[in-house]
CSV table of C-alpha atoms and ligand atoms in Angstrom, one decimal:
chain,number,residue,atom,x,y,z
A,1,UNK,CA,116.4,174.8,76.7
A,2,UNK,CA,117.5,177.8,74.9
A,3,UNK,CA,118.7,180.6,76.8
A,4,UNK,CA,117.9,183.8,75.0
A,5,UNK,CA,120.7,186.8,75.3
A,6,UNK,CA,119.9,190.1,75.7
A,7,UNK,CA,120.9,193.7,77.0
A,8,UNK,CA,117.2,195.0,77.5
A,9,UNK,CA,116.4,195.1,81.2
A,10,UNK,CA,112.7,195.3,80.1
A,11,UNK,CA,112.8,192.6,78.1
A,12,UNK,CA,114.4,190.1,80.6
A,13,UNK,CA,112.0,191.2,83.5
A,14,UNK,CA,109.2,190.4,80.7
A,15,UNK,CA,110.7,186.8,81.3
A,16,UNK,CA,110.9,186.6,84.8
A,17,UNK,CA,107.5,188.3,85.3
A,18,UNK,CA,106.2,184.8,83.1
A,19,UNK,CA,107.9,182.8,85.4
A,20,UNK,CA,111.3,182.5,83.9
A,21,UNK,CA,114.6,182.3,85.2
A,22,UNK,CA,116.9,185.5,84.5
A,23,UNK,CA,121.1,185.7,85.0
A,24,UNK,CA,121.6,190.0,85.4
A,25,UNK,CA,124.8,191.9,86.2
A,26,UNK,CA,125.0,193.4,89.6
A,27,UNK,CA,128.4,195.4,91.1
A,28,UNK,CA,129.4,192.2,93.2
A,29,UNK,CA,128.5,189.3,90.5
A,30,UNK,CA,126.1,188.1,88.2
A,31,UNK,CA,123.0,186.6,89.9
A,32,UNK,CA,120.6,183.9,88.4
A,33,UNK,CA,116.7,185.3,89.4
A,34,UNK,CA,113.5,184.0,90.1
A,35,UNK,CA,110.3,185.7,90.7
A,36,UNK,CA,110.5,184.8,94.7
A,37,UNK,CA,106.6,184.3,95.2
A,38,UNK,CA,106.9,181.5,92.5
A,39,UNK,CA,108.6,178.2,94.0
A,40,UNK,CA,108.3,176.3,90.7
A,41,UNK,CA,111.0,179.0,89.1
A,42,UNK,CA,113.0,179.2,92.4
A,43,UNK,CA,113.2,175.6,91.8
A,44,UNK,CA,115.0,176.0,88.2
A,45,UNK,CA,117.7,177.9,90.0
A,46,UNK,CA,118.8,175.1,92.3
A,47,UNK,CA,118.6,172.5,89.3
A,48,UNK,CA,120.1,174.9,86.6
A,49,UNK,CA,123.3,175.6,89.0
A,50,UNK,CA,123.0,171.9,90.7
A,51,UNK,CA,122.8,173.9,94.5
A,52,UNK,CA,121.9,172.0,97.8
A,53,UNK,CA,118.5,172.9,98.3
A,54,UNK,CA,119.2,174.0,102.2
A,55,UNK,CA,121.3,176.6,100.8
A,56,UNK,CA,119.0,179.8,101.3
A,57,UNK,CA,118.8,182.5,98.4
A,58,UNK,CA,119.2,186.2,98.4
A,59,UNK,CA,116.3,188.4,97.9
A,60,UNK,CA,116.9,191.4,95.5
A,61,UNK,CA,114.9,194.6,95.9
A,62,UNK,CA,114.8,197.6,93.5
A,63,UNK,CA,114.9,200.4,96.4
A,64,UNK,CA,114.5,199.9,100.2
A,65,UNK,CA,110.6,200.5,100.2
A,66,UNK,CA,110.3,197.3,98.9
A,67,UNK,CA,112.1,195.3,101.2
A,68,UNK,CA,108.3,195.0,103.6
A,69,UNK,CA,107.2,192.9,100.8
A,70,UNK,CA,109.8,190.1,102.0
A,71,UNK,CA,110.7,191.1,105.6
A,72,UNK,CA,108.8,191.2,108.7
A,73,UNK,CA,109.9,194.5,111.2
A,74,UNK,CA,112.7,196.2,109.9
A,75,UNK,CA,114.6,196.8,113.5
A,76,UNK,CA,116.9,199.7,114.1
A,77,UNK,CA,120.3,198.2,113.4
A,78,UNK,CA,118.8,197.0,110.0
A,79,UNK,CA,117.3,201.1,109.2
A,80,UNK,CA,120.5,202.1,110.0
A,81,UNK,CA,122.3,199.6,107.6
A,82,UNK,CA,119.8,200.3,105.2
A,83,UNK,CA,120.2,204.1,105.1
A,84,UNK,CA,124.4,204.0,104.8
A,85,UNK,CA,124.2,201.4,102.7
A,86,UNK,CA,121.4,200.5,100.4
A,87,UNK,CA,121.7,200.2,97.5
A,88,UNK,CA,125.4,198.7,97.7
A,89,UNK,CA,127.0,195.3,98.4
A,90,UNK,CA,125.2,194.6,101.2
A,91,UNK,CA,122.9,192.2,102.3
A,92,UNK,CA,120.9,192.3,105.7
A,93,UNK,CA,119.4,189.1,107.2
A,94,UNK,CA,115.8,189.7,108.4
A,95,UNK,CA,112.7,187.8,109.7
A,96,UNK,CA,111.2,186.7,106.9
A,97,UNK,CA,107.1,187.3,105.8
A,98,UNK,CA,104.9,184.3,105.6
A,99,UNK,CA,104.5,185.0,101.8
A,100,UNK,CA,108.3,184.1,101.8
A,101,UNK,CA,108.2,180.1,100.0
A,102,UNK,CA,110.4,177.6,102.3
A,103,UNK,CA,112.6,177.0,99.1
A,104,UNK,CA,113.8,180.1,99.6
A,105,UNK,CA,114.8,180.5,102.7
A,106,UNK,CA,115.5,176.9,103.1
A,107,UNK,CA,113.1,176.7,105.8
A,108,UNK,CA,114.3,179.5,107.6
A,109,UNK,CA,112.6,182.0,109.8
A,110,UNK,CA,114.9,184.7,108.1
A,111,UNK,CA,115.6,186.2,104.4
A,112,UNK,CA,118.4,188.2,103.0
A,113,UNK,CA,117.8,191.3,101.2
A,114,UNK,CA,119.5,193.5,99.0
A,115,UNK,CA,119.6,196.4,96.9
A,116,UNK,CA,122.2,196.1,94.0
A,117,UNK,CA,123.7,200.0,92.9
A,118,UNK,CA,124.3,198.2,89.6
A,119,UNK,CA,122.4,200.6,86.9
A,120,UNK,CA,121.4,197.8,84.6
A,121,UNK,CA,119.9,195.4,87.6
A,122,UNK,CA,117.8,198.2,89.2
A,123,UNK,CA,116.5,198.7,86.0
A,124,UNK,CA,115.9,195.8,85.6
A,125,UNK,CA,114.7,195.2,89.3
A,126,UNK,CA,112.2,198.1,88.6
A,127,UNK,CA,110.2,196.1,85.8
A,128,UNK,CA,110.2,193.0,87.8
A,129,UNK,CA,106.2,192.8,89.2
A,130,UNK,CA,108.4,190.8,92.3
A,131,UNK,CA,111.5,191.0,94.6
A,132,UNK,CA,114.0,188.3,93.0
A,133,UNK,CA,115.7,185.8,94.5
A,134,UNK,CA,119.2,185.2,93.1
A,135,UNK,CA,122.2,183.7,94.3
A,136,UNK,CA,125.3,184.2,92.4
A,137,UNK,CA,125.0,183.0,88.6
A,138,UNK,CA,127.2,180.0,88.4
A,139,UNK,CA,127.5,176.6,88.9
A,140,UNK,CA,127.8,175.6,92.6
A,141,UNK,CA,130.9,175.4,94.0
A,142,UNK,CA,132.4,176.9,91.3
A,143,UNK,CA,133.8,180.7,91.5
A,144,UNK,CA,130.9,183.3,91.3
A,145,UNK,CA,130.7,184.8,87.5
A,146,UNK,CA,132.2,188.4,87.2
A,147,UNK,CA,131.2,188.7,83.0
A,148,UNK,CA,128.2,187.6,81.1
A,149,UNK,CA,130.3,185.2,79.3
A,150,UNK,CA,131.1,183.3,82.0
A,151,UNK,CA,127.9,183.2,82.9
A,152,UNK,CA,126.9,181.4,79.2
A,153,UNK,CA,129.7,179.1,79.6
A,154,UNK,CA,128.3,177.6,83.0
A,155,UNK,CA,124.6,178.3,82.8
A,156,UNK,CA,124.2,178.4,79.0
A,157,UNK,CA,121.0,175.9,78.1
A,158,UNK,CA,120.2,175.9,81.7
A,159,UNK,CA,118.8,179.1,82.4
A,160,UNK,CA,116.1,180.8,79.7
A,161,UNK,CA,117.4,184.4,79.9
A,162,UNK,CA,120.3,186.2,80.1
A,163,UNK,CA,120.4,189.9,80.8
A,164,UNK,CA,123.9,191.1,79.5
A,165,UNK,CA,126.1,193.8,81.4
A,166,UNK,CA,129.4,195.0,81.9
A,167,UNK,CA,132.1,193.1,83.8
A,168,UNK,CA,131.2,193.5,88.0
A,169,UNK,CA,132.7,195.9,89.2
A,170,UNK,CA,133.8,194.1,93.0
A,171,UNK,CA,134.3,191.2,91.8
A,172,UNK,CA,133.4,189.1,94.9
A,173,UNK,CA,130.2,188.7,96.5
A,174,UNK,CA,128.0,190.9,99.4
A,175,UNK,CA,128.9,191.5,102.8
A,176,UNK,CA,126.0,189.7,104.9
A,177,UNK,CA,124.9,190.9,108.2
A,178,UNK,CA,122.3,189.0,110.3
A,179,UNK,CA,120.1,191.8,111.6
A,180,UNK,CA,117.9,188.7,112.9
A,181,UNK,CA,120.0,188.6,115.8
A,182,UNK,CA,121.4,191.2,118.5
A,183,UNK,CA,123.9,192.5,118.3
A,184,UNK,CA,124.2,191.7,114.6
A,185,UNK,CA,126.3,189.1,113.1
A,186,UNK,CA,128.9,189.7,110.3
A,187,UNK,CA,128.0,186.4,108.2
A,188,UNK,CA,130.4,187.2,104.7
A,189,UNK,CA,132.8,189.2,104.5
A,190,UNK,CA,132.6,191.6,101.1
A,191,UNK,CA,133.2,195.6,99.9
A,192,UNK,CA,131.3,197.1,102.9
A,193,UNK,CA,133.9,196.4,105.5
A,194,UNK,CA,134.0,195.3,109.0
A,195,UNK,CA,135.0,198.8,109.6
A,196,UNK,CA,132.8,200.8,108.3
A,197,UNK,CA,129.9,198.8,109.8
A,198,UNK,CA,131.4,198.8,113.1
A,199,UNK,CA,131.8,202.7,112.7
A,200,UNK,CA,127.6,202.4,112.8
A,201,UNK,CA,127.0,199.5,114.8
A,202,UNK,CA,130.0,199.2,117.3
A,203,UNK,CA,128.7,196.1,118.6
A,204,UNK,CA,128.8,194.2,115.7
A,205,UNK,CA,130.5,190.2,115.7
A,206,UNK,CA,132.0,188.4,113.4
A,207,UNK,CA,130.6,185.1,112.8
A,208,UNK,CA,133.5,182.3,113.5
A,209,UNK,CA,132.1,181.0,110.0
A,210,UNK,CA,133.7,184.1,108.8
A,211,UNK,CA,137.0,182.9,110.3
A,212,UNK,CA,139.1,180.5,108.1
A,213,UNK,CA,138.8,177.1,109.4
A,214,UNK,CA,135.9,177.2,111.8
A,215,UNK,CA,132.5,175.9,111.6
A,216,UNK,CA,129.4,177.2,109.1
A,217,UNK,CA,127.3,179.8,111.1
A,218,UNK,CA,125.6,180.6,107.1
A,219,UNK,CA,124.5,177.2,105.3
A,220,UNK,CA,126.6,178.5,102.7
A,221,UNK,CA,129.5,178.6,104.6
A,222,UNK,CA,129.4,174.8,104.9
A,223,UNK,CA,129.9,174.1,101.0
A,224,UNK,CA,133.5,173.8,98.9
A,225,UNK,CA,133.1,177.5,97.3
A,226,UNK,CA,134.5,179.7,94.8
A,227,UNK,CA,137.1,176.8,93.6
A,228,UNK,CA,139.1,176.5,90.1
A,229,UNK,CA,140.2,173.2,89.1
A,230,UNK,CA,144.1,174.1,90.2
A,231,UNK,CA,145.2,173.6,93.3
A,232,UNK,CA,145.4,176.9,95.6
A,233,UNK,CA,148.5,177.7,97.4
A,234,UNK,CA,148.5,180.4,99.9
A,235,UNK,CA,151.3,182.7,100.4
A,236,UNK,CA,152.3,185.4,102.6
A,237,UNK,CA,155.1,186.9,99.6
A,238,UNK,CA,156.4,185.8,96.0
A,239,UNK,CA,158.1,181.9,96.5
A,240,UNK,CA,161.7,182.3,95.0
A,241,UNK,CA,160.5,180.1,92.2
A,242,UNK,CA,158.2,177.8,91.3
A,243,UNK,CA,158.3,173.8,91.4
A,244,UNK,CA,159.6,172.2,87.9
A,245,UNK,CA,157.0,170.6,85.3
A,246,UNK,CA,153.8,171.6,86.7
A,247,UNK,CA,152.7,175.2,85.2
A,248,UNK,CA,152.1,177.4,88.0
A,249,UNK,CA,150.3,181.0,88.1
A,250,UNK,CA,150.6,183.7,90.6
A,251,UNK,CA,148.5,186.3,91.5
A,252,UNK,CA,148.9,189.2,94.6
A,253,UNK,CA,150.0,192.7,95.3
A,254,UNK,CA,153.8,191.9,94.9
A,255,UNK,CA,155.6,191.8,91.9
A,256,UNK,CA,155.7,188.6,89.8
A,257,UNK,CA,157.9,185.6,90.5
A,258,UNK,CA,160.0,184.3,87.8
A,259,UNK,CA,158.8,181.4,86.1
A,260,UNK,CA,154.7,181.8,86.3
A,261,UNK,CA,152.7,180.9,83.0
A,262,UNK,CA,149.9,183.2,84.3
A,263,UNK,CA,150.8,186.2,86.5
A,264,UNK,CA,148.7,189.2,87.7
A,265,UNK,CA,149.7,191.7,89.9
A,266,UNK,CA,147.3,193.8,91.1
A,267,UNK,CA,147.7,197.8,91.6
A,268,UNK,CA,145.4,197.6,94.7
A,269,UNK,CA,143.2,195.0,97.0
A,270,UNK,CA,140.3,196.6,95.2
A,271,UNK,CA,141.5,195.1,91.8
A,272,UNK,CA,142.7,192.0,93.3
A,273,UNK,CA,138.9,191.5,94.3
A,274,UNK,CA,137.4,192.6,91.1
A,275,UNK,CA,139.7,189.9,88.6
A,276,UNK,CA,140.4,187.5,91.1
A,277,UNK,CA,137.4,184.9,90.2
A,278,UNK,CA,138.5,185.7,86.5
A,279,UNK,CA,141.8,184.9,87.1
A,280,UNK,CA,140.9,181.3,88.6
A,281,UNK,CA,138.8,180.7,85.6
A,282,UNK,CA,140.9,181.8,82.9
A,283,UNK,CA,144.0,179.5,85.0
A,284,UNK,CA,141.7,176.6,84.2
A,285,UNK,CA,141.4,177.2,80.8
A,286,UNK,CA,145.1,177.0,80.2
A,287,UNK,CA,145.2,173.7,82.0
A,288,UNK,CA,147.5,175.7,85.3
A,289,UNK,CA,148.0,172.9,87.9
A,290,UNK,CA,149.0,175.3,90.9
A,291,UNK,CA,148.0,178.9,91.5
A,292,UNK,CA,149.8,180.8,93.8
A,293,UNK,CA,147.9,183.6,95.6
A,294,UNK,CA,149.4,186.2,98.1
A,295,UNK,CA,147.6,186.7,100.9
A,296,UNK,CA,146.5,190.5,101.3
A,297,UNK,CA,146.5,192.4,104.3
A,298,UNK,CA,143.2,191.5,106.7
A,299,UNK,CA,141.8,195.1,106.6
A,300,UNK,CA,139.0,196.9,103.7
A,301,UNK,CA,138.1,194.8,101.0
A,302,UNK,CA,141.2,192.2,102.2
A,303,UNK,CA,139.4,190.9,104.4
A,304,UNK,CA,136.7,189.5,101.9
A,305,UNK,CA,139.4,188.2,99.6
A,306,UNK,CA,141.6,186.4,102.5
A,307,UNK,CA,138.0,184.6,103.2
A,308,UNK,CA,137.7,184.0,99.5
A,309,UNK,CA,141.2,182.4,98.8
A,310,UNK,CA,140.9,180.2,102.2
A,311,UNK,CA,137.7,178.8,101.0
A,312,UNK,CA,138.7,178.0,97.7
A,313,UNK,CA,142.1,176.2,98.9
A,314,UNK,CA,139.6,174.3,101.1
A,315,UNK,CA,140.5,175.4,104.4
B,401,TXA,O1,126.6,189.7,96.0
B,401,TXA,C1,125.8,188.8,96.2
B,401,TXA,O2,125.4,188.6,97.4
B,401,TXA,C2,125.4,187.9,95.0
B,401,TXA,C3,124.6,188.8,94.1
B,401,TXA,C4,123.9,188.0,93.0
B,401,TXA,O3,123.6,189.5,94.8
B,401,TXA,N1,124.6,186.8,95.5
B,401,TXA,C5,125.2,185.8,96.1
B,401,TXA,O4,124.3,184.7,96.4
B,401,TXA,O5,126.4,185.7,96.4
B,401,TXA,P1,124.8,183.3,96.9
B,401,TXA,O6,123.6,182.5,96.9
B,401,TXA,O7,125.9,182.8,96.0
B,401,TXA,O8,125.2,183.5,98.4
B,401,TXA,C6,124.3,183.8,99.3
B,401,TXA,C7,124.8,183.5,100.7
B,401,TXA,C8,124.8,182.0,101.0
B,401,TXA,O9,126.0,181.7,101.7
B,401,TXA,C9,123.6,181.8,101.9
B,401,TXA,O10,123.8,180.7,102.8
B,401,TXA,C10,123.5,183.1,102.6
B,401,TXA,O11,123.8,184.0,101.6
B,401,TXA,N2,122.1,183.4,103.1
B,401,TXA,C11,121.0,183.6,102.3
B,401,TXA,N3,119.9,183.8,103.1
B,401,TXA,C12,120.3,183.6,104.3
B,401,TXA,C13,119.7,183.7,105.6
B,401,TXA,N4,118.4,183.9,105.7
B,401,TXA,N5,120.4,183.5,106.7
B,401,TXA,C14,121.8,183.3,106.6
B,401,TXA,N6,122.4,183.2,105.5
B,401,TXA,C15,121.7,183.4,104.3
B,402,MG,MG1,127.3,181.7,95.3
């Protein structure tokens, strides 16, 4: 297959609308789309990125009026989300419509919606005839793709368009919250923060899946995720040094230890977030053995990325 590039929004939709599948930038990453009321190009996503098919996908609507086309009621938690929120990184869990295939929600009674802020994908959401499911645009298990380039290095051949953008400007993926339930359930961490939805919904839990360690509450949260080939070290500050003969990289808020053959040191958690996934990726392709990654503090957007780096050191 040969996937065609392009930085037309119209034109890519023109691909999807025939029943093709479509990478596109949003503010968190790059998703890979569908049309979601056609199961046959749902199911060149799950082949094209090699994902479990009881891994559900995320539906993506242009502006909140649309969401009725996927979701049953819209409760009052969710309208309140919805109305601080949308469009944003967030993604509310609802009860699904019949006209929702199975292979998207992985036979679930639920779907996720959301409404990127990204410029280029509402553009691009607007000349879709459909919502589109997309998760993020990479190979499973790998981390999430932050620039389109990335995106052609894992999906190139496997997907028929690809809608170029900008790099993402997060950097990690949506916060989820399971409006299915009450009170709702924090499912992923990501930029909206614990915080600021407990400011609206003081009630809110936090899903033990979203606690390092503990079992998956999200079937996504069961899966190896977000991993480079090196092996992930978590630290609390800078190691004096690094071991002898095996290159090493570092990457945190602190300044950088002697001795690292790739280093970043990020001005603030929210850049930490936004290069992290291309830091991992561009540690690979120098062939680093051990990356060393400070562990930020657990409020904001830390949070998100404290999940992140304990889910690719395999905890
Ligand atoms: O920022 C994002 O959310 C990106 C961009 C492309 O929008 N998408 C993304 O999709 O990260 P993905 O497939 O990589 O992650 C979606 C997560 C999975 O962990 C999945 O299990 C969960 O959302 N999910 C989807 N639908 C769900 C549902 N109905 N109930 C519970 N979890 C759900
Ligand atoms: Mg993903």
């Amino acid at each position: 297959m040969q996937t065609f590039v392009t930085d037309s929004p119209e034109e890519a939709a023109g691909y999807l609308n025939r029943g093709e599948t479509v990478a596109f930038p949003t503010e968190t990453v790059y998703g890979l789309g569908a049309d979601v009321f056609n199961p046959d190009s749902i199911a060149g996503i799950f082949t094209a990125k090699g994902r479990p098919s009881d891994n559900p996908l995320i539906v993506h609507v242009q502006n909140p009026e649309r969401i009725s086309e996927v979701a049953g009621e819209i409760n009052g938690a969710a309208r309140l989300l919805i109305e601080k929120f949308f469009p944003g990184p967030l993604t509310i869990v609802l009860k699904k419509n019949r006209s929702v295939p199975d292979i998207v929600s992985a036979g679930l009674p639920t779907v996720g919606v959301r409404c990127p802020s990204h410029p280029v994908a509402s553009a691009f959401l607007g000349f879709c005839n459909h919502p589109v499911a997309a998760p993020s645009a990479n190979v499973s298990g790998r981390p999430s793709s932050t620039d389109w380039k990335t995106v052609y290095h894992d999906l190139g051949g496997k997907i028929d368009c690809l809608l170029r953008g900008e790099q993402s400007t997060i950097g990690l993926e949506s916060t989820i919250v399971d409006c299915s339930v009450n009170p709702p359930l924090l499912l992923r961490s990501g930029a909206v923060s614990i915080e600021s939805l407990r400011e609206l919904l003081p009630e809110m839990k936090i899903a033990t899946s979203c606690m390092p360690g503990e079992a998956p509450k999200s079937p996504g949260m069961k899966y190896r995720h977000y991993s480079p080939e090196a092996l992930i070290v978590l630290v609390e500050s800078p190691p004096p040094s690094f071991p002898e003969g095996e290159p090493s990289a570092w990457i945190g808020l602190s300044a950088t230890p002697e001795g690292a053959v790739q280093a970043l040191r990020c001005k603030s958690p929210e850049e930490y977030a936004r290069v992290l996934f291309g830091f991992f990726r561009t540690c690979d392709a120098h062939g680093i053995r051990r990356i060393y990654c400070e562990l930020p503090p657990e409020e904001g957007i830390g949070r998100a990325i404290r999940d992140r780096l304990f889910k690719a050191a395999g905890d």
